[in-house]
PDB file of C-alpha atoms in Angstrom:
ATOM      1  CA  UNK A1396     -15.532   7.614   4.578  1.00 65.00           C
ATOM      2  CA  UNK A1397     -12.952  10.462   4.476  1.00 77.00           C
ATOM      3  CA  UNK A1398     -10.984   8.317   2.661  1.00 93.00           C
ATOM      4  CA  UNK A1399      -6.562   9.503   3.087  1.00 96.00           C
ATOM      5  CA  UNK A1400      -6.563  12.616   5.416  1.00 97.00           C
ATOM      6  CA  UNK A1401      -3.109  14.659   5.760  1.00 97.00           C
ATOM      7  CA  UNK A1402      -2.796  16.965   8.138  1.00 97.00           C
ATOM      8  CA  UNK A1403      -1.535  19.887   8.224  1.00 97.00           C
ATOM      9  CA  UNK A1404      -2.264  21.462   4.852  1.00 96.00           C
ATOM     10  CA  UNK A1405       0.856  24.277   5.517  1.00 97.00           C
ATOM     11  CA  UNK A1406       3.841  24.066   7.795  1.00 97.00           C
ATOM     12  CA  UNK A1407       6.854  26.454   7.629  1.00 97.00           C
ATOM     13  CA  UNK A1408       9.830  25.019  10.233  1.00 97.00           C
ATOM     14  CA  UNK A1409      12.973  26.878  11.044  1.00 97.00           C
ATOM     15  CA  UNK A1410      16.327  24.830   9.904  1.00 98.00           C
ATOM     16  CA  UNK A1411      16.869  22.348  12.699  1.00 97.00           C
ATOM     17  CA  UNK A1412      13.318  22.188  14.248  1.00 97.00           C
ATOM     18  CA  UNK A1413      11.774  18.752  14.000  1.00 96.00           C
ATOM     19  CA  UNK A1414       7.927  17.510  13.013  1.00 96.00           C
ATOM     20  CA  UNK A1415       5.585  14.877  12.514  1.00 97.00           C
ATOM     21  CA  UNK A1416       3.576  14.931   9.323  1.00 98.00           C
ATOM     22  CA  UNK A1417       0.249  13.372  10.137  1.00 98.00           C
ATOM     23  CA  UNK A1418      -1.940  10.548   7.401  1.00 98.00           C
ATOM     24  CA  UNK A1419      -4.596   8.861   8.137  1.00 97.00           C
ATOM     25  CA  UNK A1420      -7.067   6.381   6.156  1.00 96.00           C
ATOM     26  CA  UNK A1421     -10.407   4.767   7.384  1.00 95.00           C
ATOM     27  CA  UNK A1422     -10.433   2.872   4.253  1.00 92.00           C
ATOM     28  CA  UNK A1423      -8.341  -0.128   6.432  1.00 91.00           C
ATOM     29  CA  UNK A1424      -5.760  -0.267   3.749  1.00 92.00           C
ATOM     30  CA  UNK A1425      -2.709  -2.217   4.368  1.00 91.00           C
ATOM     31  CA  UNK A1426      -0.158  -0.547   2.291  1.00 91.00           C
ATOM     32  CA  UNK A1427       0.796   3.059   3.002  1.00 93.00           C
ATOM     33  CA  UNK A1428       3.451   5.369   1.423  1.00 94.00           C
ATOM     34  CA  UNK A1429       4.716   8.597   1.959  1.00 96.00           C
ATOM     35  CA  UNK A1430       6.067  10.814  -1.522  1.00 95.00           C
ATOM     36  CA  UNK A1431       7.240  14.134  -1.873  1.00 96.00           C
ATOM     37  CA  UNK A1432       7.212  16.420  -4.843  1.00 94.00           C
ATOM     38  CA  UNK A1433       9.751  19.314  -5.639  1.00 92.00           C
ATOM     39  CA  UNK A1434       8.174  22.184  -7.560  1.00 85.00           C
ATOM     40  CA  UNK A1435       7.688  21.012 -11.351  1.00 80.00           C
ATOM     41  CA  UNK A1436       9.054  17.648 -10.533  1.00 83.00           C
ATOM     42  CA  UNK A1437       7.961  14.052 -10.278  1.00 85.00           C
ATOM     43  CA  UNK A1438       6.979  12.503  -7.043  1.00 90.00           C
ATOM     44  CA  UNK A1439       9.716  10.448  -5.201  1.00 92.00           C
ATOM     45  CA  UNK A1440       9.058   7.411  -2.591  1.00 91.00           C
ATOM     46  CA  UNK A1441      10.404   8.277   0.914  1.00 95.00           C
ATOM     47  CA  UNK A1442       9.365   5.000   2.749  1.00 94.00           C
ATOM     48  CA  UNK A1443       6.048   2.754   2.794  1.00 92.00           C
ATOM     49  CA  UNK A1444       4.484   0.169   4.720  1.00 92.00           C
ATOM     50  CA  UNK A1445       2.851  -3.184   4.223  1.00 89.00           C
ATOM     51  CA  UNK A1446       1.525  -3.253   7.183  1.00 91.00           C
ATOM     52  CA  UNK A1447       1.090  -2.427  10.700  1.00 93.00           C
ATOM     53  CA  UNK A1448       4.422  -2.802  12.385  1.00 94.00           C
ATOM     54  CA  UNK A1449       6.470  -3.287   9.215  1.00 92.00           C
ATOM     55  CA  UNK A1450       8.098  -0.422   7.047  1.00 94.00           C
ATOM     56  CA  UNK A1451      10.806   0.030   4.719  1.00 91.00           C
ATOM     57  CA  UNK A1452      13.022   2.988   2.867  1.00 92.00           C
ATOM     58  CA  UNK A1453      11.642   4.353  -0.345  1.00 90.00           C
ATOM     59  CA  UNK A1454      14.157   6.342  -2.954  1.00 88.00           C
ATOM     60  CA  UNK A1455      14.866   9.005  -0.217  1.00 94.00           C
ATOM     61  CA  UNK A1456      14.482   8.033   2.862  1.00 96.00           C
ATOM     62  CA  UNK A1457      17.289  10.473   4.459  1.00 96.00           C
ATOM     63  CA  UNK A1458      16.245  12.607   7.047  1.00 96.00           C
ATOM     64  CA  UNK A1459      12.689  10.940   7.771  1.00 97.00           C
ATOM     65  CA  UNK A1460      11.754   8.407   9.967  1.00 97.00           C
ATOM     66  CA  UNK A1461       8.316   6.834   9.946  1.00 97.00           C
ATOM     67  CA  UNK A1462       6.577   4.122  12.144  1.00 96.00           C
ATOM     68  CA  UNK A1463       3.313   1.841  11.891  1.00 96.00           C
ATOM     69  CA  UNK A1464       1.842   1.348  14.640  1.00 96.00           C
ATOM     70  CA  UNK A1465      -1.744   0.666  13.603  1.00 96.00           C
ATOM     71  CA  UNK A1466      -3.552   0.168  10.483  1.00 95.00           C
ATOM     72  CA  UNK A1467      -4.873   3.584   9.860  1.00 96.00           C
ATOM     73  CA  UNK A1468      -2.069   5.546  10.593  1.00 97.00           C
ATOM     74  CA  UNK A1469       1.125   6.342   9.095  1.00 98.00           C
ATOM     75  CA  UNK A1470       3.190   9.194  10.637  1.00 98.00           C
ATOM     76  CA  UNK A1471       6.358  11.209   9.112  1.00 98.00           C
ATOM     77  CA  UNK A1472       8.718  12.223  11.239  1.00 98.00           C
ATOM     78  CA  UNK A1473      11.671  14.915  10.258  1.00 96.00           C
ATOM     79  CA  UNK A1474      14.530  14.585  12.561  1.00 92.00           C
ATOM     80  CA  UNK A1475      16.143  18.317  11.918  1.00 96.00           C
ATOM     81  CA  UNK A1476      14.879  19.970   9.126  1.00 97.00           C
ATOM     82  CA  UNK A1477      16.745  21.212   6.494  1.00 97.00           C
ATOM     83  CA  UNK A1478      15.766  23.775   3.500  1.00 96.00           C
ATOM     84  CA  UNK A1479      16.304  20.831   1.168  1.00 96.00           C
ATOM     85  CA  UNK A1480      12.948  19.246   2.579  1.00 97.00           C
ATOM     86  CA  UNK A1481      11.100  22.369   1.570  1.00 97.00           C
ATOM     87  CA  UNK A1482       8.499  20.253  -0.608  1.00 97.00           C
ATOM     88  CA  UNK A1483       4.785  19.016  -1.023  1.00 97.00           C
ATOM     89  CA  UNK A1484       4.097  15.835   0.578  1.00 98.00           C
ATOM     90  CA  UNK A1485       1.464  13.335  -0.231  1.00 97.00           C
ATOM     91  CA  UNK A1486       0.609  10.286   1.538  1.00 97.00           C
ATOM     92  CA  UNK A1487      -0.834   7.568  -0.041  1.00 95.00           C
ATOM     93  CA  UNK A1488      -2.672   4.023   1.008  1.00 94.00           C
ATOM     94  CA  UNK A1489      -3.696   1.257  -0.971  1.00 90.00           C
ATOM     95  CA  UNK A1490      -5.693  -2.294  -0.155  1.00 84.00           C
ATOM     96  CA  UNK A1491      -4.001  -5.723  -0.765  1.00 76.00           C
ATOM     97  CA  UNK A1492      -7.289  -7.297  -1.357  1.00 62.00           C
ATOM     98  CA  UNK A1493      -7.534  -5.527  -5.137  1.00 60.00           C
ATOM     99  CA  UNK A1494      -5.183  -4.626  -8.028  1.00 68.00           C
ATOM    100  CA  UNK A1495      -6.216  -0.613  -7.883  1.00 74.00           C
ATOM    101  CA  UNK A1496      -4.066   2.026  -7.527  1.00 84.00           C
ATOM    102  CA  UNK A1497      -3.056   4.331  -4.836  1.00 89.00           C
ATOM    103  CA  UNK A1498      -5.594   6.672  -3.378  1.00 93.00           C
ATOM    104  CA  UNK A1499      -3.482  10.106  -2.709  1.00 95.00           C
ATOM    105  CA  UNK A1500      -4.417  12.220   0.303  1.00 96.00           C
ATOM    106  CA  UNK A1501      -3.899  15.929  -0.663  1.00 95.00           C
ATOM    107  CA  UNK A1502      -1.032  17.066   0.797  1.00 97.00           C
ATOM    108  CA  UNK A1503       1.127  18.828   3.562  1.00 97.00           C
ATOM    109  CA  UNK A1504       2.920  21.910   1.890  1.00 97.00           C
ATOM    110  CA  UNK A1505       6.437  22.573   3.808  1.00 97.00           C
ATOM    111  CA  UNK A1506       8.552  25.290   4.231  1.00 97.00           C
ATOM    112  CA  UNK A1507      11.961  25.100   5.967  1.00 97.00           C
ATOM    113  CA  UNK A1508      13.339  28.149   6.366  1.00 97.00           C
TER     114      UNK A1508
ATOM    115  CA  UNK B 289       9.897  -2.599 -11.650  1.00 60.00           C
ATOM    116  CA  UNK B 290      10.292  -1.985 -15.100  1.00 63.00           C
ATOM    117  CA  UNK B 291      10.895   1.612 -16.039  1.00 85.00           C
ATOM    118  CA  UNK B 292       8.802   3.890 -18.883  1.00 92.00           C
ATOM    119  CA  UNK B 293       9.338   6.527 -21.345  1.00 93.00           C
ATOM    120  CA  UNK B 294       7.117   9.168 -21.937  1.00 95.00           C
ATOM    121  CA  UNK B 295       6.797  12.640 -24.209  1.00 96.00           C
ATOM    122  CA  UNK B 296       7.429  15.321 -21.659  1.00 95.00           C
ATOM    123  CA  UNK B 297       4.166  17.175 -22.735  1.00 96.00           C
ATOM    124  CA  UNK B 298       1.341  17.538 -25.299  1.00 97.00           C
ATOM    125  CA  UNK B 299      -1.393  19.511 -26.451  1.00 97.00           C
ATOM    126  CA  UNK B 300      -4.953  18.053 -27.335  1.00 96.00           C
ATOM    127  CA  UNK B 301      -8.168  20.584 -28.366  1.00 97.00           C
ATOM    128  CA  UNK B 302     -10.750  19.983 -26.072  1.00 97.00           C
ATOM    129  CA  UNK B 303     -13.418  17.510 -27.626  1.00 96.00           C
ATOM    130  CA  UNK B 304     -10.826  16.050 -29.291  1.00 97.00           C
ATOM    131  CA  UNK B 305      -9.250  12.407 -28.142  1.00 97.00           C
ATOM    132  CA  UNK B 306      -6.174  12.291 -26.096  1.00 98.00           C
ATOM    133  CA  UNK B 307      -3.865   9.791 -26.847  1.00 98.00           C
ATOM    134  CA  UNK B 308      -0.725   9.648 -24.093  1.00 98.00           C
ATOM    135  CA  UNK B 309       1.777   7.146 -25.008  1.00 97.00           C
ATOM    136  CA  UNK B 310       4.128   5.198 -22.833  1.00 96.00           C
ATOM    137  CA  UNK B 311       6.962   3.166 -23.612  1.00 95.00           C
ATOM    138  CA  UNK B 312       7.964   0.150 -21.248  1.00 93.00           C
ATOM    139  CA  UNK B 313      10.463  -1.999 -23.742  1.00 92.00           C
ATOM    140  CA  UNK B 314      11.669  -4.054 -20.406  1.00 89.00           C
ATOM    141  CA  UNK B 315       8.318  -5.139 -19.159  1.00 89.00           C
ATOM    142  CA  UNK B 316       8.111  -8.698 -17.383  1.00 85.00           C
ATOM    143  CA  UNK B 317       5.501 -11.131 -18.246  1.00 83.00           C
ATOM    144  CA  UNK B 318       4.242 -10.562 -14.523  1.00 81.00           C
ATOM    145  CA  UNK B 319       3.879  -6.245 -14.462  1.00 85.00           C
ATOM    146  CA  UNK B 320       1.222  -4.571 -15.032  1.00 88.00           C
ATOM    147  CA  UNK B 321       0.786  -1.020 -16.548  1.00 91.00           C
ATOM    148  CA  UNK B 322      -1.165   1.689 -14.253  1.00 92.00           C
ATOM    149  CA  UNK B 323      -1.918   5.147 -15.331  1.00 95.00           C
ATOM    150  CA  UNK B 324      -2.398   7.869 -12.772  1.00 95.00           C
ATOM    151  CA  UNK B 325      -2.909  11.815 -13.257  1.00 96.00           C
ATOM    152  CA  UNK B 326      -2.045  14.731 -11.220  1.00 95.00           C
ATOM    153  CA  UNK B 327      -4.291  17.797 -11.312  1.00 94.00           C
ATOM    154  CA  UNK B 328      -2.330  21.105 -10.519  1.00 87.00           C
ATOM    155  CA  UNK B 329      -1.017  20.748  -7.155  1.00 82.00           C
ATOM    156  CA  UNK B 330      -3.503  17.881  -5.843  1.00 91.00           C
ATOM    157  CA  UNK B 331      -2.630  14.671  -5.478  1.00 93.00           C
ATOM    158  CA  UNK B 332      -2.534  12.448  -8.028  1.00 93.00           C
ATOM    159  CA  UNK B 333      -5.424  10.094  -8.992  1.00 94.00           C
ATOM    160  CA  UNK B 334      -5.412   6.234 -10.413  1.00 93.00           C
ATOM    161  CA  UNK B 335      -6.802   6.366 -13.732  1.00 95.00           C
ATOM    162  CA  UNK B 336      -7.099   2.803 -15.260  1.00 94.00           C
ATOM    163  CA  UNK B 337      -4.398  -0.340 -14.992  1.00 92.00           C
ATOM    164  CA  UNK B 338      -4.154  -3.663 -17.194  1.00 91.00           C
ATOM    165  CA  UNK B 339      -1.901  -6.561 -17.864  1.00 90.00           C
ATOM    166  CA  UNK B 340      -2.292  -6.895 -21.347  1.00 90.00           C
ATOM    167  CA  UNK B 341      -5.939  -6.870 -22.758  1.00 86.00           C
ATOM    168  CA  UNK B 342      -6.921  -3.726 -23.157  1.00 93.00           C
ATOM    169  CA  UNK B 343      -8.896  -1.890 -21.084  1.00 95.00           C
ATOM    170  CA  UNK B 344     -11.897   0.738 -20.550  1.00 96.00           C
ATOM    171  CA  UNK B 345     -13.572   2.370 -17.603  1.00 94.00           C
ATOM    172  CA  UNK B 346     -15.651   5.604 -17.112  1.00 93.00           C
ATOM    173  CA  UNK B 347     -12.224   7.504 -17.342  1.00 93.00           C
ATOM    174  CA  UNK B 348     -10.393   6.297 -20.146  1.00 97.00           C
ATOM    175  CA  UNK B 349      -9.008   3.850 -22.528  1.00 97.00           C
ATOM    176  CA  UNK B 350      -6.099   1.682 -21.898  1.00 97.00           C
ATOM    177  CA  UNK B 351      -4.284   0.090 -25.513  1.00 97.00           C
ATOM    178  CA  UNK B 352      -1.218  -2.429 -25.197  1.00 96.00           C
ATOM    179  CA  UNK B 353       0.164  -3.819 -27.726  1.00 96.00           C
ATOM    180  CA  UNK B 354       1.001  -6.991 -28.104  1.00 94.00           C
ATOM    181  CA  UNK B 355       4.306  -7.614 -27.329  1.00 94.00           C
ATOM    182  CA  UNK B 356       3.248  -5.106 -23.879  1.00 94.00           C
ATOM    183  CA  UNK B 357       6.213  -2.811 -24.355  1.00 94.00           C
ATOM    184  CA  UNK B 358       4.363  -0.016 -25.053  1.00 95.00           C
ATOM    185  CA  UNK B 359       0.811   1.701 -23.960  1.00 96.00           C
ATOM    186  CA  UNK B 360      -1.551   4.396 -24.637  1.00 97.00           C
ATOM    187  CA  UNK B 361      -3.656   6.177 -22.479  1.00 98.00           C
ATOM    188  CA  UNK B 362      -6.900   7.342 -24.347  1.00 98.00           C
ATOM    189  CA  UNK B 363      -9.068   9.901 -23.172  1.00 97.00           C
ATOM    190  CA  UNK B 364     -12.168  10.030 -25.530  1.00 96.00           C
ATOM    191  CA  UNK B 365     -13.191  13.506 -25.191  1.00 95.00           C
ATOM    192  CA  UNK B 366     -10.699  15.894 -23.267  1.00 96.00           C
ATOM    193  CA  UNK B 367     -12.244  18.829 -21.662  1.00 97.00           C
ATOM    194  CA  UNK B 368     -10.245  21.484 -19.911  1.00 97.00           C
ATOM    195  CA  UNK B 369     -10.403  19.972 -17.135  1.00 95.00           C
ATOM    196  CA  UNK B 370      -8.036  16.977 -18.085  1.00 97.00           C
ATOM    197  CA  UNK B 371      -5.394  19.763 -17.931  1.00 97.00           C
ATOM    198  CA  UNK B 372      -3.147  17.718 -15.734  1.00 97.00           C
ATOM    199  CA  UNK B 373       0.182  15.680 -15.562  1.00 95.00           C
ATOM    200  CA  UNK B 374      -0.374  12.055 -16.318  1.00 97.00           C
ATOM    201  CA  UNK B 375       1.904   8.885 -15.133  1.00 95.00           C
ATOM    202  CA  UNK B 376       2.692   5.861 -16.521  1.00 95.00           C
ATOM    203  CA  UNK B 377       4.018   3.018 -14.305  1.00 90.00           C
ATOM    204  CA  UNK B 378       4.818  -0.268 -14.398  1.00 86.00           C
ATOM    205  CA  UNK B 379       4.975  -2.575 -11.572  1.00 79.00           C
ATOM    206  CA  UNK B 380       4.666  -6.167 -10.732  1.00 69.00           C
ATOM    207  CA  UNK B 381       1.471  -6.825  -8.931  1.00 58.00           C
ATOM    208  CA  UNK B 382       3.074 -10.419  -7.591  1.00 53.00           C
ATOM    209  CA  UNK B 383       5.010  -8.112  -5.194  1.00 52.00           C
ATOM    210  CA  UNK B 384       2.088  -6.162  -3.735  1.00 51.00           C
ATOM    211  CA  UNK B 385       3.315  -2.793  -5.573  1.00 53.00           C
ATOM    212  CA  UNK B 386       5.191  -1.913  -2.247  1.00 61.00           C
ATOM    213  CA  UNK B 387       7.357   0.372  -4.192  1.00 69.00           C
ATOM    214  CA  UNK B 388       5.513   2.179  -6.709  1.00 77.00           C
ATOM    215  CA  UNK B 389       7.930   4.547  -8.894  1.00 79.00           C
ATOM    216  CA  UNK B 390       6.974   7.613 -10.669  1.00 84.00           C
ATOM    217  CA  UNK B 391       8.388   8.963 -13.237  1.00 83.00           C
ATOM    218  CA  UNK B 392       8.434  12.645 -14.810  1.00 86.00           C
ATOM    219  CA  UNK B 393       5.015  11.779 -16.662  1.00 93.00           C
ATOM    220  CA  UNK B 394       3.543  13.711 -19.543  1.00 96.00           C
ATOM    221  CA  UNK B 395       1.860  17.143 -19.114  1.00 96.00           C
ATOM    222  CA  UNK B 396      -1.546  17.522 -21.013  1.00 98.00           C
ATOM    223  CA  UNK B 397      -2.605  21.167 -22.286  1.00 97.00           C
ATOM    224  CA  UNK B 398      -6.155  20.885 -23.397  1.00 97.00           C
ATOM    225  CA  UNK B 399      -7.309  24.261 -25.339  1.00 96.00           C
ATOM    226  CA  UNK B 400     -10.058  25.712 -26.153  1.00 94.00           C
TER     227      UNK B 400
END
């Protein structure tokens, strides 16, 4: 049980370039979200799912598309980067069947240059 | 979701109790408050949640009052190691917590 795995732990992109950020979770969770975190600041929603084939826009959901196309996975897609998405981001899944919290995976560090 | 208020950071000695507090003046009969914490640059970890008994696990303690618009987190013995950033939230479980806000939390410096 690996529990939320992120992957890649470092990516630096070149303004413009696009990407998918990777999360998966064997746990068979059906709510997944996807946060980022600017140095010495909170974390923000960018969009989260309920389900597998259902999504919807978080806080800042600008410049990042995401799809669900199975339980387990929950990709993050930037369209063009720019240096303003130079941040951490941590995906997150959680089951519907109890009242705990979010379990994090650890994060993709990104660097748009 | 209703939002909170919490002390931007705090100090505790280690061995001593921590005691985080939260403020949620605007919370609905049908939210419940959830504490998480965020070691360093890892991401962050539930802690405890309740709806308005109070509430204890291996972690920590959870205290709401009695009219629910305010919390404290309680760690009974804080060891360097609970050097982190900890979140209080609020959210209505009726709704699945699809949208689960964070706020600025409260850093915790536990000293030697």
């Amino acid at each position: 049980n690996a529990g939320v795995t992120q992957t890649p732990k470092f990516q630096v992109l070149k303004t413009g370039q696009s990407m998918t950020l990777q999360c998966a979770q064997d746990m068979n969770h059906e709510y997944m979200s996807w946060y980022r975190q600017d140095p010495g600041m909170g974390l923000r929603l960018i969009h989260y799912s309920v389900g597998a084939g259902i999504t919807d826009q978080g806080e800042v959901p600008n410049g990042y598309n995401v799809s669900r196309s199975t339980t387990e996975d929950f990709p993050l897609r930037l369209l063009s980067a720019a240096p303003s998405q130079t941040s951490v981001y941590f995906c997150a899944s959680r089951s519907t069947g109890s009242d705990y919290g979010y379990t994090f995976g650890s994060g993709t560090r990104l660097t748009v240059v | 979701d209703a939002k909170t208020t919490q002390p931007p950071s705090m100090d505790c000695a280690e061995g001593r109790a921590a005691n985080l507090p939260c403020n949620h003046s605007t919370i609905s009969g049908n939210e419940y408050v959830y504490w998480y914490r965020q070691i360093h640059s890892q991401g962050p970890q539930y802690i405890i949640h309740g709806l308005k008994n109070n509430e204890t696990n291996e972690m920590a303690s959870l205290i709401i009052t009695e009219d629910r618009k305010s919390s404290t987190l309680i760690l009974p013995h804080a060891t360097l190691r609970d050097t982190a950033v900890y979140y209080c939230i609020v959210r209505s479980f009726s709704t699945g917590g699809f949208k689960t806000i964070f706020g600025a939390g409260t850093r915790l410096f536990v000293k030697a």
